[in-house]
mmCIF file of C-alpha atoms in Angstrom:
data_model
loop_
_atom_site.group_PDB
_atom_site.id
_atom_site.type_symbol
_atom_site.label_atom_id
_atom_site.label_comp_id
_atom_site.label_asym_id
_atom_site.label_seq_id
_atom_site.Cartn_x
_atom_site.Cartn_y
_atom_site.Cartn_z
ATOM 1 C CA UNK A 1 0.000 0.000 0.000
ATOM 2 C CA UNK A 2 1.050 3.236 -0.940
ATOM 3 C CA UNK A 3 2.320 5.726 2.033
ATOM 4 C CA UNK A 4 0.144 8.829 2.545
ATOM 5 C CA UNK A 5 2.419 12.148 1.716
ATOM 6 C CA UNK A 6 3.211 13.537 5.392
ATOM 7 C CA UNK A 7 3.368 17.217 3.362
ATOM 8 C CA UNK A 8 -0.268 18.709 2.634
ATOM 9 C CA UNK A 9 -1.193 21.520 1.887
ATOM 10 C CA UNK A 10 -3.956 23.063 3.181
ATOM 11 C CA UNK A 11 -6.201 26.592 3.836
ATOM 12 C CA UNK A 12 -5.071 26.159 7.504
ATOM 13 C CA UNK A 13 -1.159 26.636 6.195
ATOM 14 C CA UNK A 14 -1.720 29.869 5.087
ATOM 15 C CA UNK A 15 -5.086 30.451 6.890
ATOM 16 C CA UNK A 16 -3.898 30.454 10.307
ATOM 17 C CA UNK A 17 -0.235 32.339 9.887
ATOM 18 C CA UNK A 18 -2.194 34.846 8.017
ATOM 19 C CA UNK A 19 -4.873 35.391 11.614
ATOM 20 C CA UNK A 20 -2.574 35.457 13.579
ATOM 21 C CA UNK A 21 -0.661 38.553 11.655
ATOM 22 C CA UNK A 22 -3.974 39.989 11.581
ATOM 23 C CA UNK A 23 -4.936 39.975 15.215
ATOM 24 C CA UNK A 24 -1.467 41.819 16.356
ATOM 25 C CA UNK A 25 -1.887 44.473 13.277
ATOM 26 C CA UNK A 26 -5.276 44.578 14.969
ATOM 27 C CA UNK A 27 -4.642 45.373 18.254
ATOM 28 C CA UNK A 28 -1.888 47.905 17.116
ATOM 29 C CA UNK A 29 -4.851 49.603 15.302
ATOM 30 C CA UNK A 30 -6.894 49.524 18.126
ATOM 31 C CA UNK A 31 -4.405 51.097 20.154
ATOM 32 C CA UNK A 32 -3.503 53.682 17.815
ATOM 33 C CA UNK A 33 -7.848 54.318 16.871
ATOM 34 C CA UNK A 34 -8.654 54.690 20.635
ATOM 35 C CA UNK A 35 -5.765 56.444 22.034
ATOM 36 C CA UNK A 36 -5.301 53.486 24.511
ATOM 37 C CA UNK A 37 -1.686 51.355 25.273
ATOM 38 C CA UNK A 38 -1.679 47.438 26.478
ATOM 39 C CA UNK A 39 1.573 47.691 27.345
ATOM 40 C CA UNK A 40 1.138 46.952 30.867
ATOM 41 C CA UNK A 41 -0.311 43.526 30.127
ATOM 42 C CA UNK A 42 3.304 42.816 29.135
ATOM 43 C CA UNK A 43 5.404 40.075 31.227
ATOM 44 C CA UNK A 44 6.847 41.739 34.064
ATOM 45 C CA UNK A 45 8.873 39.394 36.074
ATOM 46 C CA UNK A 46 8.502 38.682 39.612
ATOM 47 C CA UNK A 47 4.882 40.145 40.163
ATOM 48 C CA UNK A 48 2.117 38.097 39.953
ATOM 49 C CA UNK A 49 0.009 40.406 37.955
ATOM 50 C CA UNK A 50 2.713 40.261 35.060
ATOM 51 C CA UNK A 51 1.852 36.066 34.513
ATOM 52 C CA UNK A 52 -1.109 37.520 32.511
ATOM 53 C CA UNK A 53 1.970 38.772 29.821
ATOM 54 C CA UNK A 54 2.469 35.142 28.941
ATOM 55 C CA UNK A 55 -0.728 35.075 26.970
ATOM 56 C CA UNK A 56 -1.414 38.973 26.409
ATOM 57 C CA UNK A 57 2.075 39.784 25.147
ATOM 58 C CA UNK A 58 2.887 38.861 21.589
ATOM 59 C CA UNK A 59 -0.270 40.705 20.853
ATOM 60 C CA UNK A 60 1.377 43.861 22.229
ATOM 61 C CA UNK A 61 4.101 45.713 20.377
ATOM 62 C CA UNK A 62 5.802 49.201 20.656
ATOM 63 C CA UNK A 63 5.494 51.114 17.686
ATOM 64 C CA UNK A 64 5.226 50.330 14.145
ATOM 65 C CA UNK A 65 8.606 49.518 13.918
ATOM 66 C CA UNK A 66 8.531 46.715 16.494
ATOM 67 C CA UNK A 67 5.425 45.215 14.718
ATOM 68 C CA UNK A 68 6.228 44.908 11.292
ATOM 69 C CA UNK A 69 9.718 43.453 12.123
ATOM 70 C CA UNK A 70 7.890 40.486 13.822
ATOM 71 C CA UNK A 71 5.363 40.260 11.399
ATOM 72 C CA UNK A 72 7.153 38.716 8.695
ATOM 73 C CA UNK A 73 9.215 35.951 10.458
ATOM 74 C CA UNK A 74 6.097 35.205 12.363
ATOM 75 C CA UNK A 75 4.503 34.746 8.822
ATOM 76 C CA UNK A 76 6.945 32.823 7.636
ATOM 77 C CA UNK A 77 7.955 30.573 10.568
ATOM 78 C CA UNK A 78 4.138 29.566 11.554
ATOM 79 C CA UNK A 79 3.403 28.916 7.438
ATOM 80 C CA UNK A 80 6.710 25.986 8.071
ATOM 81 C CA UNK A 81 5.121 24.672 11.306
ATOM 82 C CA UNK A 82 2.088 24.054 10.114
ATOM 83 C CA UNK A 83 3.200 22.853 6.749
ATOM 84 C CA UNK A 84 5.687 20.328 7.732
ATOM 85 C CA UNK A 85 4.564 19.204 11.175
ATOM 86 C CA UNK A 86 1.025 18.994 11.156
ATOM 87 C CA UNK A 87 0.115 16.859 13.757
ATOM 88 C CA UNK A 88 2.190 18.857 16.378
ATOM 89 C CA UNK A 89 1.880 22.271 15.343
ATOM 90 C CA UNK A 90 -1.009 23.071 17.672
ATOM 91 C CA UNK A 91 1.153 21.756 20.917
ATOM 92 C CA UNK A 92 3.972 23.448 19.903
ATOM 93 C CA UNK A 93 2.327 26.685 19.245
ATOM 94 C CA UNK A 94 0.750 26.445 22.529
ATOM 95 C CA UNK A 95 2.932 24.777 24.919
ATOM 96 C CA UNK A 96 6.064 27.130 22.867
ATOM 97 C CA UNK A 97 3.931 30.628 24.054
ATOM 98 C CA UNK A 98 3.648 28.957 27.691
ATOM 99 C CA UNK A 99 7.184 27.639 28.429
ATOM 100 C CA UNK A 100 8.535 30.960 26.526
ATOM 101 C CA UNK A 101 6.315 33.422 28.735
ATOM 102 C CA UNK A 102 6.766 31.116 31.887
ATOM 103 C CA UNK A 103 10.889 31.631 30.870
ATOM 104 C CA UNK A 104 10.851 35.507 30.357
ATOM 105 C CA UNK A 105 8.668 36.068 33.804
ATOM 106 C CA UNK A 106 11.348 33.960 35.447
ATOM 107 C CA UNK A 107 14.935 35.549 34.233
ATOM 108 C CA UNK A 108 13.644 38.515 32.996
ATOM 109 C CA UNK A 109 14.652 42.162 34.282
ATOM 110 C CA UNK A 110 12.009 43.937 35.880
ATOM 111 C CA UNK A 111 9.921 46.017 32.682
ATOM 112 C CA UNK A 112 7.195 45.054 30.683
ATOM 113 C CA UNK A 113 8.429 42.290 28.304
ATOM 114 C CA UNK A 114 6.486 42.715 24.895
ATOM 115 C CA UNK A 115 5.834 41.552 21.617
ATOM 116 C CA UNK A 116 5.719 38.137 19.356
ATOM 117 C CA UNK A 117 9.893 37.625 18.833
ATOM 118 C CA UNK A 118 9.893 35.164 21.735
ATOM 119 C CA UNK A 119 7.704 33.241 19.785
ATOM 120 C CA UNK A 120 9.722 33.430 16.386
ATOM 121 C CA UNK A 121 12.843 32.504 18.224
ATOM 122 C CA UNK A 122 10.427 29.541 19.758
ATOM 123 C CA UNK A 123 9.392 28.461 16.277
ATOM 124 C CA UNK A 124 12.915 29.456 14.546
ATOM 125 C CA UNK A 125 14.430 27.206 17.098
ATOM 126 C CA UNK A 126 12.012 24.444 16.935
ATOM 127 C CA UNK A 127 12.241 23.850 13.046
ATOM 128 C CA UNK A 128 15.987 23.586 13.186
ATOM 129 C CA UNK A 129 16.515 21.328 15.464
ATOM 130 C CA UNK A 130 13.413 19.506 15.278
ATOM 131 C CA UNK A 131 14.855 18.965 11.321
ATOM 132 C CA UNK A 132 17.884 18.088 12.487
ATOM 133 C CA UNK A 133 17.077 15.160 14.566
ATOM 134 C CA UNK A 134 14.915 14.061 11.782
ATOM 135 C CA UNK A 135 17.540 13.623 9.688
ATOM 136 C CA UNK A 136 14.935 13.335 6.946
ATOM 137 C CA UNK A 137 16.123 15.206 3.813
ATOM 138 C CA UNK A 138 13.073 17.899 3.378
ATOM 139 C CA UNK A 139 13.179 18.568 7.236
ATOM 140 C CA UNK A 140 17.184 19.476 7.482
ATOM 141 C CA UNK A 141 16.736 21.363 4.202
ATOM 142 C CA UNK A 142 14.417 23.355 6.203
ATOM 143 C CA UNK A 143 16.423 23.613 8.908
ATOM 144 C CA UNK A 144 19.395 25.022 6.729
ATOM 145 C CA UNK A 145 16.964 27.572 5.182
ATOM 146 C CA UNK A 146 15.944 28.755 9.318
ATOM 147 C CA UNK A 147 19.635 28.878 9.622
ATOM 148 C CA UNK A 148 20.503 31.209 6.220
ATOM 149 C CA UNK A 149 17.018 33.370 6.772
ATOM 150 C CA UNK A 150 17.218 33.919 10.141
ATOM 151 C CA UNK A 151 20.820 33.113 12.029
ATOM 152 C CA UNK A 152 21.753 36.622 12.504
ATOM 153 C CA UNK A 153 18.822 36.643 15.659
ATOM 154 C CA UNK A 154 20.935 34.496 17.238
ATOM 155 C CA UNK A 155 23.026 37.858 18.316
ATOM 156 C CA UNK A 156 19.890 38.916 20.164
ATOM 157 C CA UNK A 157 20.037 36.513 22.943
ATOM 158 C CA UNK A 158 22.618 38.785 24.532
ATOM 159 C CA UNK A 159 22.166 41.962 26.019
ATOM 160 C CA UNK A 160 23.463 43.681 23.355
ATOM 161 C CA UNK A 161 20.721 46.232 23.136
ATOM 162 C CA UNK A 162 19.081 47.376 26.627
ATOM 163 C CA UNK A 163 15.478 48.131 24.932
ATOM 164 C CA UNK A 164 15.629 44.518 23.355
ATOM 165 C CA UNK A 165 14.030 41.924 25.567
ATOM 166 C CA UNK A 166 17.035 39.603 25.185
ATOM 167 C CA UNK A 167 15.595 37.392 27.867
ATOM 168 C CA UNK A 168 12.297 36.744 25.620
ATOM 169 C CA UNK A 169 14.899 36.029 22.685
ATOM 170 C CA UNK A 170 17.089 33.685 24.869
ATOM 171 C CA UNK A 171 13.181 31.970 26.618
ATOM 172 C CA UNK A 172 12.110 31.235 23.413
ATOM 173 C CA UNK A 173 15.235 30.039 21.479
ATOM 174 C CA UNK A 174 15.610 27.406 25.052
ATOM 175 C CA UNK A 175 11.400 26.507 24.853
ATOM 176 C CA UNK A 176 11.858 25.696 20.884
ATOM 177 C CA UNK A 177 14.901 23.361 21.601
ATOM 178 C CA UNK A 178 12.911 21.765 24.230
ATOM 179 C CA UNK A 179 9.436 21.002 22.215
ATOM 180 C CA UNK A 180 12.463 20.165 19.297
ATOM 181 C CA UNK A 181 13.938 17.178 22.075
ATOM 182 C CA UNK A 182 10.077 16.487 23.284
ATOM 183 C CA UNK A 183 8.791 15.619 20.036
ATOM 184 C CA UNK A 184 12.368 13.786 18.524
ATOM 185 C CA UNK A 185 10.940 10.289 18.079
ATOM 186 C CA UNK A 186 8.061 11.957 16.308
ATOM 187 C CA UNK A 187 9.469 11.964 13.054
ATOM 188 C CA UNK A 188 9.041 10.899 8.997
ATOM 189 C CA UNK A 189 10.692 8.363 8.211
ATOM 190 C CA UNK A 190 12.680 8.221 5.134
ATOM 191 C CA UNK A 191 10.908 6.488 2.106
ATOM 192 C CA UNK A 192 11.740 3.094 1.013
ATOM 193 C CA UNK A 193 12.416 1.957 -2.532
ATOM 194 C CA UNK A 194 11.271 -1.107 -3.574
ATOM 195 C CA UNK A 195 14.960 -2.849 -3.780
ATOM 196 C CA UNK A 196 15.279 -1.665 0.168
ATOM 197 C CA UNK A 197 12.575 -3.828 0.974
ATOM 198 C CA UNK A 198 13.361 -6.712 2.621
ATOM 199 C CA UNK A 199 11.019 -8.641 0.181
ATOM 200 C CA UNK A 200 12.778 -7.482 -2.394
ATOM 201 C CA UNK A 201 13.326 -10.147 -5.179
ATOM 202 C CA UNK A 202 15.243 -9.181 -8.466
ATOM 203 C CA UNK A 203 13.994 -11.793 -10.071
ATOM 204 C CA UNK A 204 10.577 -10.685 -9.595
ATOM 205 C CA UNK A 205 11.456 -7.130 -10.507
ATOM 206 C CA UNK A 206 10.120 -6.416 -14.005
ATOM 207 C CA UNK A 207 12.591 -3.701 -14.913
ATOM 208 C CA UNK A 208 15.784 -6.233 -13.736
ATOM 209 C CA UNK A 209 13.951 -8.622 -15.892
ATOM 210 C CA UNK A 210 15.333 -6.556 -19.134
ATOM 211 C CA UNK A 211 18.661 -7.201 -18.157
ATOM 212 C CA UNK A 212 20.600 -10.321 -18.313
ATOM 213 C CA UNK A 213 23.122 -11.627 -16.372
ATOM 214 C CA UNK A 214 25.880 -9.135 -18.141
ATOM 215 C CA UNK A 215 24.076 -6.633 -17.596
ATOM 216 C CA UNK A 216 23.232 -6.006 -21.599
ATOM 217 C CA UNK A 217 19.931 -4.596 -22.313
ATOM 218 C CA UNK A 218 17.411 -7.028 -23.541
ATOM 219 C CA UNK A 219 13.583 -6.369 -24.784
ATOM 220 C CA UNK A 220 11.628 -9.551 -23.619
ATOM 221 C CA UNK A 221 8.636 -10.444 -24.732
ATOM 222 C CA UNK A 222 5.685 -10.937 -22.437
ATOM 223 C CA UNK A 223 1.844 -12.266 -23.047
ATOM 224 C CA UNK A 224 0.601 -11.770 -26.867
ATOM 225 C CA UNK A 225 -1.847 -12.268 -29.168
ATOM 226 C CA UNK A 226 0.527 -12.121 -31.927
ATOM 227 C CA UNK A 227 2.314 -15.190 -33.594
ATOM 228 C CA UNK A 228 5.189 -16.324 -32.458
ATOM 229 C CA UNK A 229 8.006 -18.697 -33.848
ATOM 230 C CA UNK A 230 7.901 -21.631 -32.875
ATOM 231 C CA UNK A 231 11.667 -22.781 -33.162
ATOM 232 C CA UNK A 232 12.171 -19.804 -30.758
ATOM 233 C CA UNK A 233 11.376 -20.920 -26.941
ATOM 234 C CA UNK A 234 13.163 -19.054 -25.165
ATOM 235 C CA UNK A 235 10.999 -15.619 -25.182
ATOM 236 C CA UNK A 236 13.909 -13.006 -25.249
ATOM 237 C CA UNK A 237 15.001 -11.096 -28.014
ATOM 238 C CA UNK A 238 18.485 -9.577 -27.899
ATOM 239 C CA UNK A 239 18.225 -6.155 -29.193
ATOM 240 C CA UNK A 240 21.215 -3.947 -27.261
ATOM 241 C CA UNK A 241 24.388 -5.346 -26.375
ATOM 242 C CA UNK A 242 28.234 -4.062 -24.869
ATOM 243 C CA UNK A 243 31.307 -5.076 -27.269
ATOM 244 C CA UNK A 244 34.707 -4.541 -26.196
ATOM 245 C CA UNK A 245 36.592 -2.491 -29.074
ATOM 246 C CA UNK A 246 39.656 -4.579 -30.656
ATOM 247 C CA UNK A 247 42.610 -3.449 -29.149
ATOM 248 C CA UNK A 248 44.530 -2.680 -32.302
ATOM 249 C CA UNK A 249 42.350 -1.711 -35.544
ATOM 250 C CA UNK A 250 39.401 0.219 -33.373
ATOM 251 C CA UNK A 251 41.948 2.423 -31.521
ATOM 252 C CA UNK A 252 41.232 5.842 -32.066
ATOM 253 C CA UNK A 253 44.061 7.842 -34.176
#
C-alpha cells in the first residue's frame, strides 16, 4: 500500500499564519484608533500580575517599527510549522507561548516584556533542530533555510541592546529546543524503494527482468496475441548489447 504524503497543503497553512498577523496588526490599530496602550499587560517578572503577559504579550508591540519586524518571520515561521509538522503544530504553538512566557517572567529584568519575537525565536528554534534530529532530507533542508534566513537573531540573545528583551529572545530560542527534544521520536521516516525492501526479489522485478546476467539490455517479450516462432522458446530477443573495441584496428588515431 502506498504511504500517505506527510506534506499537505492546506487553507489552515496559510489560513492560520495569516490570523494570527492579523490579530497583532489589529490590536496595534486599536491602540492607535482609541488612544489606549496594552503595554502593561506585558510580562513583568517577579509580580504576579505580570503572569497575565504570557498570553497577552505577543499581541502587544511598541510602535510600528517593532510590529512589522515580527510580522514577517512570524509569517513565515508559523506557514513551516504548520506545513511540515502537522500533527504537532497546535502543541507546539501552545505549549512554545507557555514555556517561553513562563521563561521571560522567570529571568527577565524587571519592565514590561512585549511583543511576538519570543515566539519566532520559539518556532525558529524548533524547526531547526526539530529537522535536524529528523535527519529526513526535506526537514534538514528546512532547517538550513531557518539557519541562512534567520541566524543573525541568534546575536539577540545577549544583552546587546538594553530596549531589546534579550531574555524573551534567549526563553524562546531554550522553549523551541525543548518542544524540538520532546517531540524527537516523532518523526518521517525516510521512504523506502522497492529494492530496500526486505522482500525485495530481483527476479521478480520487471525492470531487472530486461537485463541479463551481463548486464546487456534485452527487450523480452511478455503475453501476446501475436504469432510467435515456434523454433524460438526461449521468449527473449536480444536487441542492445556491450562489445569490447579490438585493441589494435578500433583504436582511435
Amino acid at each position: 500500500m502506498k504511504e500517505s504524503n506527510p506534506f499537505v497543503f492546506t487553507t489552515g497553512v496559510l489560513g492560520y499564519p495569516i490570523l494570527f498577523v492579523l490579530l497583532i496588526w489589529l490590536v496595534f490599530w486599536f491602540e492607535i484608533r482609541f488612544g489606549v496602550s496594552f503595554n502593561n499587560f506585558g510580562v513583568r517578572p517577579g509580580e504576579l500580575k505580570g503572569l497575565r503577559g504570557i498570553l497577552f504579550s505577543p499581541f502587544i508591540h511598541s510602535d510600528i517599527k517593532h510590529l512589522f519586524n515580527n510580522s514577517i518571520p512570524l509569517f513565515v515561521l508559523s506557514m513551516s510549522l504548520f506545513y511540515f509538522y502537522k500533527k504537532i503544530s497546535w502543541p507546539v504553538l501552545i505549549m512554545g507561548l507557555l514555556l517561553t512566557g513562563i521563561l521571560t517572567w522567570s529571568i527577565g529584568r524587571p519592565a514590561n516584556h512585549i511583543g511576538a519575537s519570543g515566539i519566532i525565536y520559539m518556532l525558529a528554534a524548533f524547526l531547526f533542530f526539530k529537522g535536524i534530529f529528523s535527519k529526513y532530507y526535506r526537514l534538514v533542508a528546512l532547517s538550513l533555510i531557518v539557519v541562512f534566513l534567520y541566524g543573525g537573531m541568534l546575536w539577540y540573545v545577549t544583552p546587546i541592546d538594553p530596549e531589546i528583551s534579550w531574555e524573551g529572545h534567549l526563553s524562546g530560542l531554550i522553549s523551541g529546543f525543548a518542544l524540538a527534544v520532546f517531540y524527537r521520536k516523532n518523526t518521517i521516516k525516510n521512504p523506502k524503494y522497492e529494492w530496500e525492501k526486505p522482500e525485495y526479489s530481483e527476479k521478480e522485478d520487471l525492470f531487472m527482468q530486461h537485463f541479463d546476467e551481463n548486464g546487456n539490455f534485452i527487450e523480452r517479450r511478455f503475453e501476446t496475441n501475436e504469432e510467435e516462432d515456434p523454433e524460438d522458446d526461449s521468449g527473449i530477443t536480444y536487441r542492445y548489447f556491450y562489445k569490447k573495441a579490438d585493441s589494435g584496428k578500433d583504436k582511435a588515431k
